[in-house]
GROMACS .gro file of C-alpha atoms in nm:
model
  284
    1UNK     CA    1   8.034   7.263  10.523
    2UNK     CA    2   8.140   7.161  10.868
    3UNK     CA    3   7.876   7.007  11.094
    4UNK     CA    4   7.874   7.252  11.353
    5UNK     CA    5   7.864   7.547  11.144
    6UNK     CA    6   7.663   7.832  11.220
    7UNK     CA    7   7.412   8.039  10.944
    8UNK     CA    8   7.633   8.344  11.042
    9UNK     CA    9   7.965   8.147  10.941
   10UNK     CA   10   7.753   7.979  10.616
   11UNK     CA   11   7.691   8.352  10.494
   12UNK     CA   12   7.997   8.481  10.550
   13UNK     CA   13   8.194   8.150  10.366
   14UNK     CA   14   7.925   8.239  10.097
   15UNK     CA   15   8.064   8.584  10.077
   16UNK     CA   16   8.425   8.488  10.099
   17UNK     CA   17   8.341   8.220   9.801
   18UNK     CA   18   8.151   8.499   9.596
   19UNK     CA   19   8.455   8.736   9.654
   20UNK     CA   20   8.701   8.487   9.531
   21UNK     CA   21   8.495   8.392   9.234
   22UNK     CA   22   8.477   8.767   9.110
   23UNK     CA   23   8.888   8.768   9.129
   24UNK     CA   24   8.909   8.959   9.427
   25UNK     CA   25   9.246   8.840   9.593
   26UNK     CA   26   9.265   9.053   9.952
   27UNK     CA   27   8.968   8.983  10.106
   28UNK     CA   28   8.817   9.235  10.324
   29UNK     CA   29   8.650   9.028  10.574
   30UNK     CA   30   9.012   8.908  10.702
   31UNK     CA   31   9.132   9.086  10.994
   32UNK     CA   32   9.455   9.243  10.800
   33UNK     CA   33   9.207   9.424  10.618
   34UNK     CA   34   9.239   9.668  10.813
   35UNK     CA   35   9.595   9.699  10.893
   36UNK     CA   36   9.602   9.723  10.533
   37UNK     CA   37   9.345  10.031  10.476
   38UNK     CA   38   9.545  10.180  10.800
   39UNK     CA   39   9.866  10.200  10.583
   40UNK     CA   40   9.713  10.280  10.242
   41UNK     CA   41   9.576  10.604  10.437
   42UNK     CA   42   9.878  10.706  10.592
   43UNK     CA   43  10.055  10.639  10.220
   44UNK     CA   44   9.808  10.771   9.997
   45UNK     CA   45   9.530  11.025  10.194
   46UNK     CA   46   9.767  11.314  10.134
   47UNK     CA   47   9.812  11.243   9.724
   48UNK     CA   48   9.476  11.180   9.716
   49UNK     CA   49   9.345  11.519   9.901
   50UNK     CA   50   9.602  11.715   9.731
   51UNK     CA   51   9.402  11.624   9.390
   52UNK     CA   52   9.097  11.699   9.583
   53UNK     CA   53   9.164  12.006   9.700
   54UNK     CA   54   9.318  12.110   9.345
   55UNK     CA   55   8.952  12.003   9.184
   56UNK     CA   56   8.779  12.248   9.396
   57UNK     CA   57   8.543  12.022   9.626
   58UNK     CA   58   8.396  12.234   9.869
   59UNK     CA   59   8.091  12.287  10.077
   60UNK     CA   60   7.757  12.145   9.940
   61UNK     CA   61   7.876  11.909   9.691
   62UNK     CA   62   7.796  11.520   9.628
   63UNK     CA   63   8.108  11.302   9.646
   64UNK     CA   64   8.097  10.950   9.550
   65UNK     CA   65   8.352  10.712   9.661
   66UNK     CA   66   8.410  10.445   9.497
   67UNK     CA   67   8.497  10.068   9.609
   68UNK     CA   68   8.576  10.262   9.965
   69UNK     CA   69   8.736  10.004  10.177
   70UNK     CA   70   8.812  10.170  10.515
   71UNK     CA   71   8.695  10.516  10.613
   72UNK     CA   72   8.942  10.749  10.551
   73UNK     CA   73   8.895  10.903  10.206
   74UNK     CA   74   8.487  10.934  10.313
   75UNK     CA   75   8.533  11.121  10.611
   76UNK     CA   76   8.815  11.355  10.449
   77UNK     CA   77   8.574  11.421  10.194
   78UNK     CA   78   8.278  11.471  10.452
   79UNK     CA   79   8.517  11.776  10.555
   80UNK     CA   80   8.538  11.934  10.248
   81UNK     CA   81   8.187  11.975  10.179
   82UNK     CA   82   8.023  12.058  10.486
   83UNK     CA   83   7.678  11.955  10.655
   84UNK     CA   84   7.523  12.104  10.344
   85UNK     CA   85   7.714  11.852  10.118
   86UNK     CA   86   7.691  11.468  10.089
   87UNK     CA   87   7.914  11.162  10.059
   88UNK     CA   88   7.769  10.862   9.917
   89UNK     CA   89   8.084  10.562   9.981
   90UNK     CA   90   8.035  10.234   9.830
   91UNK     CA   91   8.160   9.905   9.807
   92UNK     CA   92   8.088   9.527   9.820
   93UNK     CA   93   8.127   9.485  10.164
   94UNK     CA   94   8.077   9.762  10.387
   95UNK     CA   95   8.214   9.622  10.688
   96UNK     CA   96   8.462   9.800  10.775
   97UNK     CA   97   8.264  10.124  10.744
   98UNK     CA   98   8.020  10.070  11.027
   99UNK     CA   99   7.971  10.419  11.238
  100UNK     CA  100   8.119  10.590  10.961
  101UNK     CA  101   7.802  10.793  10.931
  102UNK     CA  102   7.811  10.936  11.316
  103UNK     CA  103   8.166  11.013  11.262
  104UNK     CA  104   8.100  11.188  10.959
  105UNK     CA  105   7.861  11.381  11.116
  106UNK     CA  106   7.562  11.225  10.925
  107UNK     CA  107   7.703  11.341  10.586
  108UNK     CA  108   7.820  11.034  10.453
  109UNK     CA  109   7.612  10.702  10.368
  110UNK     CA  110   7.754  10.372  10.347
  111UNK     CA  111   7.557  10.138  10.092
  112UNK     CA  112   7.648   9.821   9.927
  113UNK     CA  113   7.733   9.837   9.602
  114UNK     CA  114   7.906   9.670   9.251
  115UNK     CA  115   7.984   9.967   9.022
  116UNK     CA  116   8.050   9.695   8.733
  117UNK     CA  117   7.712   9.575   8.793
  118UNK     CA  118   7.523   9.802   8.979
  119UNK     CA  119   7.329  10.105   8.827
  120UNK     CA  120   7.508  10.394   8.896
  121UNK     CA  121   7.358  10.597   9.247
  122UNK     CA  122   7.147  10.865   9.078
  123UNK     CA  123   7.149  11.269   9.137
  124UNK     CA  124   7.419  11.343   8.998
  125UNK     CA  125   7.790  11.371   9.157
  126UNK     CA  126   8.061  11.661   9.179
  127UNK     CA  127   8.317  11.403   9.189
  128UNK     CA  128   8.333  11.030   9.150
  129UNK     CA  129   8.703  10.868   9.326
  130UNK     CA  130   8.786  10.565   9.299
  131UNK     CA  131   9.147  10.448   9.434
  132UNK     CA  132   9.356  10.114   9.366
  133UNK     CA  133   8.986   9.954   9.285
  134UNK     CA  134   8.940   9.897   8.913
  135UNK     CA  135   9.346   9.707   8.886
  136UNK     CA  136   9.128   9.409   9.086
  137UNK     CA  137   8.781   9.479   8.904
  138UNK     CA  138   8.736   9.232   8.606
  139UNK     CA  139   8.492   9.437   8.372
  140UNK     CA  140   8.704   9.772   8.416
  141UNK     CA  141   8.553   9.891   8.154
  142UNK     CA  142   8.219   9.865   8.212
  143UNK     CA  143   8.287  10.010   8.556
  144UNK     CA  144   8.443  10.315   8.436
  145UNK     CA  145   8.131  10.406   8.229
  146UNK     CA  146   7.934  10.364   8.497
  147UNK     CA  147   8.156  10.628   8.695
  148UNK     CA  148   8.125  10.876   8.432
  149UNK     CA  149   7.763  10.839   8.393
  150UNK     CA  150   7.724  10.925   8.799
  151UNK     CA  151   7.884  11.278   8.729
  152UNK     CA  152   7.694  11.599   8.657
  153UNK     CA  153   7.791  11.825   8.365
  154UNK     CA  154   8.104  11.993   8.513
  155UNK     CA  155   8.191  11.703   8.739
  156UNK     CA  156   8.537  11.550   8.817
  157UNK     CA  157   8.606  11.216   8.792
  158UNK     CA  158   8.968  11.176   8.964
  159UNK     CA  159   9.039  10.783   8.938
  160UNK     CA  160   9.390  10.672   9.119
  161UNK     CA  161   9.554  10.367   9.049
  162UNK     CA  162   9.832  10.119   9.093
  163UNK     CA  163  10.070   9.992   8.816
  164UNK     CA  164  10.235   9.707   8.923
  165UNK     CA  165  10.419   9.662   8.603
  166UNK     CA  166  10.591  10.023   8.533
  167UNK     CA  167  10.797   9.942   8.940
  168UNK     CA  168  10.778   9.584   8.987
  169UNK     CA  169  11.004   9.542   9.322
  170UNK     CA  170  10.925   9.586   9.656
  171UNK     CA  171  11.328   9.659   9.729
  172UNK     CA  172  11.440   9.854   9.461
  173UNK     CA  173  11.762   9.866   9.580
  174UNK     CA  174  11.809   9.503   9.574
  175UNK     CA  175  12.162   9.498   9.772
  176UNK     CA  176  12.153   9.137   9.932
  177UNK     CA  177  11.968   8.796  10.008
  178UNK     CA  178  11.654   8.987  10.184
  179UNK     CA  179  11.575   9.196   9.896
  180UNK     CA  180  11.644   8.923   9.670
  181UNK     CA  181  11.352   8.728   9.884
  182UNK     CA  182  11.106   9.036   9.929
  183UNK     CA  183  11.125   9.065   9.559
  184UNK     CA  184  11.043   8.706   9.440
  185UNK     CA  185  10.757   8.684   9.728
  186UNK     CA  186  10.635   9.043   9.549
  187UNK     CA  187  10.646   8.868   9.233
  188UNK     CA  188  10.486   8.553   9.353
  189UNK     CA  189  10.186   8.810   9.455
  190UNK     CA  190  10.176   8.979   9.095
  191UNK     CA  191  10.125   8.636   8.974
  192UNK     CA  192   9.820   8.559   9.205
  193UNK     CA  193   9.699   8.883   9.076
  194UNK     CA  194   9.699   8.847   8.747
  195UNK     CA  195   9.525   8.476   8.773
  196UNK     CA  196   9.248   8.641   8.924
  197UNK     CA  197   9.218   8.875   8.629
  198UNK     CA  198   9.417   9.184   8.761
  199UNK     CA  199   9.567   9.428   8.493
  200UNK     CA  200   9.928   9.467   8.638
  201UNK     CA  201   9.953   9.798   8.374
  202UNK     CA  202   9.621   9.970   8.418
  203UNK     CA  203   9.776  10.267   8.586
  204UNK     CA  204   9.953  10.400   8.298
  205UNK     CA  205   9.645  10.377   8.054
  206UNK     CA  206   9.418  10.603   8.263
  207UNK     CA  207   9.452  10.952   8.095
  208UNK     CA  208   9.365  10.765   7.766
  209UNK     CA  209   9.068  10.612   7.933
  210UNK     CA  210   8.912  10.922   8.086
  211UNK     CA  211   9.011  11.095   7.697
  212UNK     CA  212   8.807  10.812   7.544
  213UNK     CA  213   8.530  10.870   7.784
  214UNK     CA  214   8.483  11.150   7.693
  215UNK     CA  215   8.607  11.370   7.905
  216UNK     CA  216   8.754  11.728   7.918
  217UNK     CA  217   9.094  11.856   8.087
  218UNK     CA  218   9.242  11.528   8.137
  219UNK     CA  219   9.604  11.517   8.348
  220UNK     CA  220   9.759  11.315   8.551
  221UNK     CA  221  10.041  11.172   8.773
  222UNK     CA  222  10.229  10.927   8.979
  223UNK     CA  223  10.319  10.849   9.347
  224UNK     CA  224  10.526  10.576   9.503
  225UNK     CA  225  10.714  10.583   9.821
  226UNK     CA  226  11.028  10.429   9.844
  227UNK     CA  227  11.105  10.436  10.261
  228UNK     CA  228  10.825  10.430  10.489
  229UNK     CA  229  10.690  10.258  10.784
  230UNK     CA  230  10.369  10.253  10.669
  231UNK     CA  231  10.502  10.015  10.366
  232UNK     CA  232  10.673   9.794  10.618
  233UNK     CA  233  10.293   9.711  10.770
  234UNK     CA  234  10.120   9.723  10.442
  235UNK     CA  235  10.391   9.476  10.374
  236UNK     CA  236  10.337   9.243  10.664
  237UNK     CA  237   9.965   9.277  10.660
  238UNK     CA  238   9.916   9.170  10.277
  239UNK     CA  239  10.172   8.880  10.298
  240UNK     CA  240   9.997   8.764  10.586
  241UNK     CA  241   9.669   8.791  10.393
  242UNK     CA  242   9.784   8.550  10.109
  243UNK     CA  243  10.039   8.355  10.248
  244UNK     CA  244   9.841   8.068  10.268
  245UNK     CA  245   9.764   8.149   9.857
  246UNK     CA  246  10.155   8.194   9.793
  247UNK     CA  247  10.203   7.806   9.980
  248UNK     CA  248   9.894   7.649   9.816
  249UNK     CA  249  10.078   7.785   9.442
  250UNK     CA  250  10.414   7.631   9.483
  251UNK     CA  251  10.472   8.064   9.492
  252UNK     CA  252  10.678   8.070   9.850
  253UNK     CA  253  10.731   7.778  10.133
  254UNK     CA  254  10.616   7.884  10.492
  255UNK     CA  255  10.986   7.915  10.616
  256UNK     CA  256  11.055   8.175  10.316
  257UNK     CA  257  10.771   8.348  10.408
  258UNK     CA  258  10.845   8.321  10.796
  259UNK     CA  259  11.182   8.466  10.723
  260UNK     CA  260  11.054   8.756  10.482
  261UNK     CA  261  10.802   8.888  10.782
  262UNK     CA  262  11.109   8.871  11.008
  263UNK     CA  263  11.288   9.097  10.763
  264UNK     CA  264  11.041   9.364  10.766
  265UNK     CA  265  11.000   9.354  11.079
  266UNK     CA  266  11.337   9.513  11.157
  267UNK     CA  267  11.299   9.806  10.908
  268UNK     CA  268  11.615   9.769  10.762
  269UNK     CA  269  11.437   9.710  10.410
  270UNK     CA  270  11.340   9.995  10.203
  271UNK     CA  271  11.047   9.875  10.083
  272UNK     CA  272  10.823  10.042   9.773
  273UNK     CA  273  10.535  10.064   9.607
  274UNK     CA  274  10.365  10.012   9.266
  275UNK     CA  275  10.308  10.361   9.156
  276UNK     CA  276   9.948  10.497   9.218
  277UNK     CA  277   9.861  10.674   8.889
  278UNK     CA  278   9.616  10.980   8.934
  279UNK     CA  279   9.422  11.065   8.643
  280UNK     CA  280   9.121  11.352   8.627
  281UNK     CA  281   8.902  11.481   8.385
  282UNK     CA  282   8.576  11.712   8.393
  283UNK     CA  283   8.253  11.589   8.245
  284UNK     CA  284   8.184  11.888   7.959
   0.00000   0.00000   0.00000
C-alpha cells in the first residue's frame, strides 16, 4: 500500500482486488466504464425493449434488473410500468447508478447485490433481465436459479447474452493490415476472458438453460451489429480498459495497441459484435 494512501483509496483498491479475484475483467470503477455502458445502450436498449415490450410489461409491475451497470435499461423499464410499478436494479457496484432513483421518478431502487451469492430480493418479480452479465459470472449456474426463483408464477425471465465464440472478429471483413490487427487484439481480449473464467459460448446454450429450469414458452434470438459508431467507442473504451492487461500478457505491445485506437478512430473499420443471444421463458 503506498504511504500516503488515503482509507477512501484503501477501500476502493480493496474493491478493485475483490472484483478481479471474482474474474471480473472490465472493471466498473474505471472511468471507461461508462463510455462503455453509453455504447452498449445505444447498441442494445432497442433489442432489449423490443423483447420487453413483446412480454407485456406494463404499468404496476416489479422488474428486476439484473447486474445493471449504467442506467439505461432501469429507467426504460421505470417507463413501462408507471408510478404504480417498481424497479428493483442490482449489481456489485452501484456506482454508476447514483440519482437514478430521482430520475426514475422514485420508482426504481438501486441496491448492492451478488445474484450468485446473494438471496434472491423477495416479493416476487414480473420479469427478471439480466444482459451480457452471467458470460463474466463464474457460478452461472447458481445465478440463474436464483433468477428464476425471484419470478412470480407467470413471470418472464428474458436473459440476453453475448457469444463470443459463434462471431469471433471484430472486422469481419478482414480486407487488410488494420483488420488483421483489430482481430488479434479482439482475440488477445477473448483470451483474458476466458482466464478469468468467462464462457466464450454461453449465448447459444440459453434456451436449453431456461428449458431445464423449468420454464414454459421458451424462444429466442440473436443481435450483432456489423457498422456502427457506437462499436467504434465501445471499441476504444474497452481496449483502453485492458490495455494495460493485453501488455502485462505478452497479448499486444503498447505501439500495436497505440496504432489499433488510431484505426478506430477514423471509422473506416467496420467493426462487430459478439452476438447478444435473447432467450425468454414464463415461470408456469
Amino acid at each position: 500500500m503506498a504511504e500516503h494512501q488515503t482509507d477512501a483509496e484503501a477501500a476502493a483498491a480493496g474493491d478493485a482486488a475483490g472484483a478481479e479475484a471474482r474474474g471480473y475483467l472490465l472493471d466498473n470503477r474505471q472511468s471507461e466504464a461508462g463510455t462503455r455502458f453509453e455504447a452498449l445502450g445505444e447498441l442494445f436498449d432497442p433489442v432489449t425493449f423490443r423483447h420487453v415490450d413483446q412480454l407485456g410489461i406494463s404499468a404496476g409491475m416489479r422488474c428486476w434488473e439484473v447486474g445493471v451497470g449504467g442506467p439505461s435499461v432501469p429507467l426504460g423499464l421505470a417507463a413501462r410500468v408507471g408510478p404504480t410499478g417498481a424497479v428493483l436494479a442490482t449489481d456489485i457496484d452501484t456506482s454508476w447508478l447514483e440519482g437514478v432513483g430521482d430520475l426514475g421518478g422514485g420508482v426504481v431502487e438501486a441496491r448492492r447485490h451478488d445474484v450468485a451469492a446473494d438471496p434472491p430480493p423477495p416479493g416476487g418479480f414480473d420479469l427478471v433481465h439480466a444482459r451480457l452479465v452471467l458470460v463474466h459470472v463464474t457460478d452461472r449456474a447458481e445465478a440463474l436459479r436464483r433468477m428464476v426463483q425471484a419470478l412470480r408464477p407467470g413471470g418472464r425471465l428474458l436473459l440476453e447474452d453475448a457469444d463470443p465464440a459463434l462471431q469471433p472478429l471484430l472486422c469481419p471483413d478482414e480486407s487488410g493490415p488494420e483488420q488483421r490487427l483489430a482481430n488479434r487484439l479482439r482475440s488477445g481480449f477473448r483470451a483474458l476472458m476466458a482466464e478469468r473464467g468467462a464462457d466464450l459460448a454461453y449465448g447459444r446454450t440459453l434456451p436449453r438453460l431456461l428449458r431445464e429450469a423449468g420454464l414454459a414458452d421458451v424462444r429466442a434470438d440473436a443481435y450483432f451489429p456489423i457498422t456502427s459508431p457506437a462499436c467504434a467507442v465501445l471499441e476504444a473504451a474497452t481496449v483502453r480498459q485492458i490495455r494495460g492487461r493485453l501488455v502485462a500478457a505478452g497479448l499486444a505491445t503498447d505501439e500495436e495497441i497505440d496504432r489499433h485506437l488510431a484505426n478506430v478512430a477514423t471509422g473506416r473499420l467496420d467493426l462487430a459484435t459478439a452476438p447478444m443471444v435473447s432467450a425468454w421463458g414464463r415461470r408456469p
